[in-house]
mmCIF file of C-alpha atoms in Angstrom:
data_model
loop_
_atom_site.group_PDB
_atom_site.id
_atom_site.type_symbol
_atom_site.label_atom_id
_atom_site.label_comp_id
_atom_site.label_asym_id
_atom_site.label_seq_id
_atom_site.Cartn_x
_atom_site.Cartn_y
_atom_site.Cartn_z
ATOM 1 C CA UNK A 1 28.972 -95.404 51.146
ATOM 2 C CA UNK A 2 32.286 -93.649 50.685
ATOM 3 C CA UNK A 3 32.534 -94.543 46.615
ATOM 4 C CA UNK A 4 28.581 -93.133 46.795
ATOM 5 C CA UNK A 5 29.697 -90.146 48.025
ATOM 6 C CA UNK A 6 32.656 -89.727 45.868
ATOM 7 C CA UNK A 7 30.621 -90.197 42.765
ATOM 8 C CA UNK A 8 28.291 -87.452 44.207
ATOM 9 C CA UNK A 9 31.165 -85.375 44.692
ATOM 10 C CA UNK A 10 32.658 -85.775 41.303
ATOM 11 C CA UNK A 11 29.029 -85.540 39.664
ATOM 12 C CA UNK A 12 29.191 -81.554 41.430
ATOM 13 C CA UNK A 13 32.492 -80.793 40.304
ATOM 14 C CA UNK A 14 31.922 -82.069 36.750
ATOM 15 C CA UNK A 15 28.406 -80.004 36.785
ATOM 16 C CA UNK A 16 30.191 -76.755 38.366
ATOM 17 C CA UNK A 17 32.961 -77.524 35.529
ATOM 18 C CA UNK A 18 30.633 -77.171 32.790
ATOM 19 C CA UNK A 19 28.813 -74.150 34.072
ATOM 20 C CA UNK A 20 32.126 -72.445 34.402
ATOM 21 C CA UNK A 21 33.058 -73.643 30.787
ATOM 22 C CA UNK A 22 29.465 -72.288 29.658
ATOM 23 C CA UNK A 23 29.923 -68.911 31.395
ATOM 24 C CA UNK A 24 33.394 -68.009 29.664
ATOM 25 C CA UNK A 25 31.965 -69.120 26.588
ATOM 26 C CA UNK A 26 29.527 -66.650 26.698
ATOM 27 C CA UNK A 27 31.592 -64.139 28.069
ATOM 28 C CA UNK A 28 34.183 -64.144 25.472
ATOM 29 C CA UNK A 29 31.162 -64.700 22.423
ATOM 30 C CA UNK A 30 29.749 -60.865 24.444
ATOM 31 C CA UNK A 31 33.543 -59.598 24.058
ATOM 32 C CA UNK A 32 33.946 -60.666 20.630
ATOM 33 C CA UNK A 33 30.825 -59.223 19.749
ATOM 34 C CA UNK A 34 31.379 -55.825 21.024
ATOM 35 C CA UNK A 35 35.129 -56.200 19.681
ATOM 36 C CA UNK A 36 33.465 -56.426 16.145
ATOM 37 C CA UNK A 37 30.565 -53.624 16.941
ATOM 38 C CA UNK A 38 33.474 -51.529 17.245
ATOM 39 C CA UNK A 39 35.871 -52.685 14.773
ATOM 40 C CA UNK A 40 32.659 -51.956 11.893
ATOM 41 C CA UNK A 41 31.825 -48.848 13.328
ATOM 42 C CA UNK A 42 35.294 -47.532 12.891
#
């Protein structure tokens, strides 16, 4: 019971991990993007 509920555990944190990694991707792909929008329009 107590290694089921560690693997549940670690199955969250691992999914919560990659949503976090996902987000900051995106976030820094948005920054770069703008970072270039205004580095051509300058």
């Amino acid at each position: 019971m107590a290694l089921f509920y560690f693997s549940r555990v670690f199955y969250l944190a691992v999914t919560i991990a990659i949503a976090i990694a996902i987000a900051i991707a995106i976030a820094i792909t948005i920054v770069m993007l703008n970072f270039n929008e205004v580095g051509n329009s300058h």
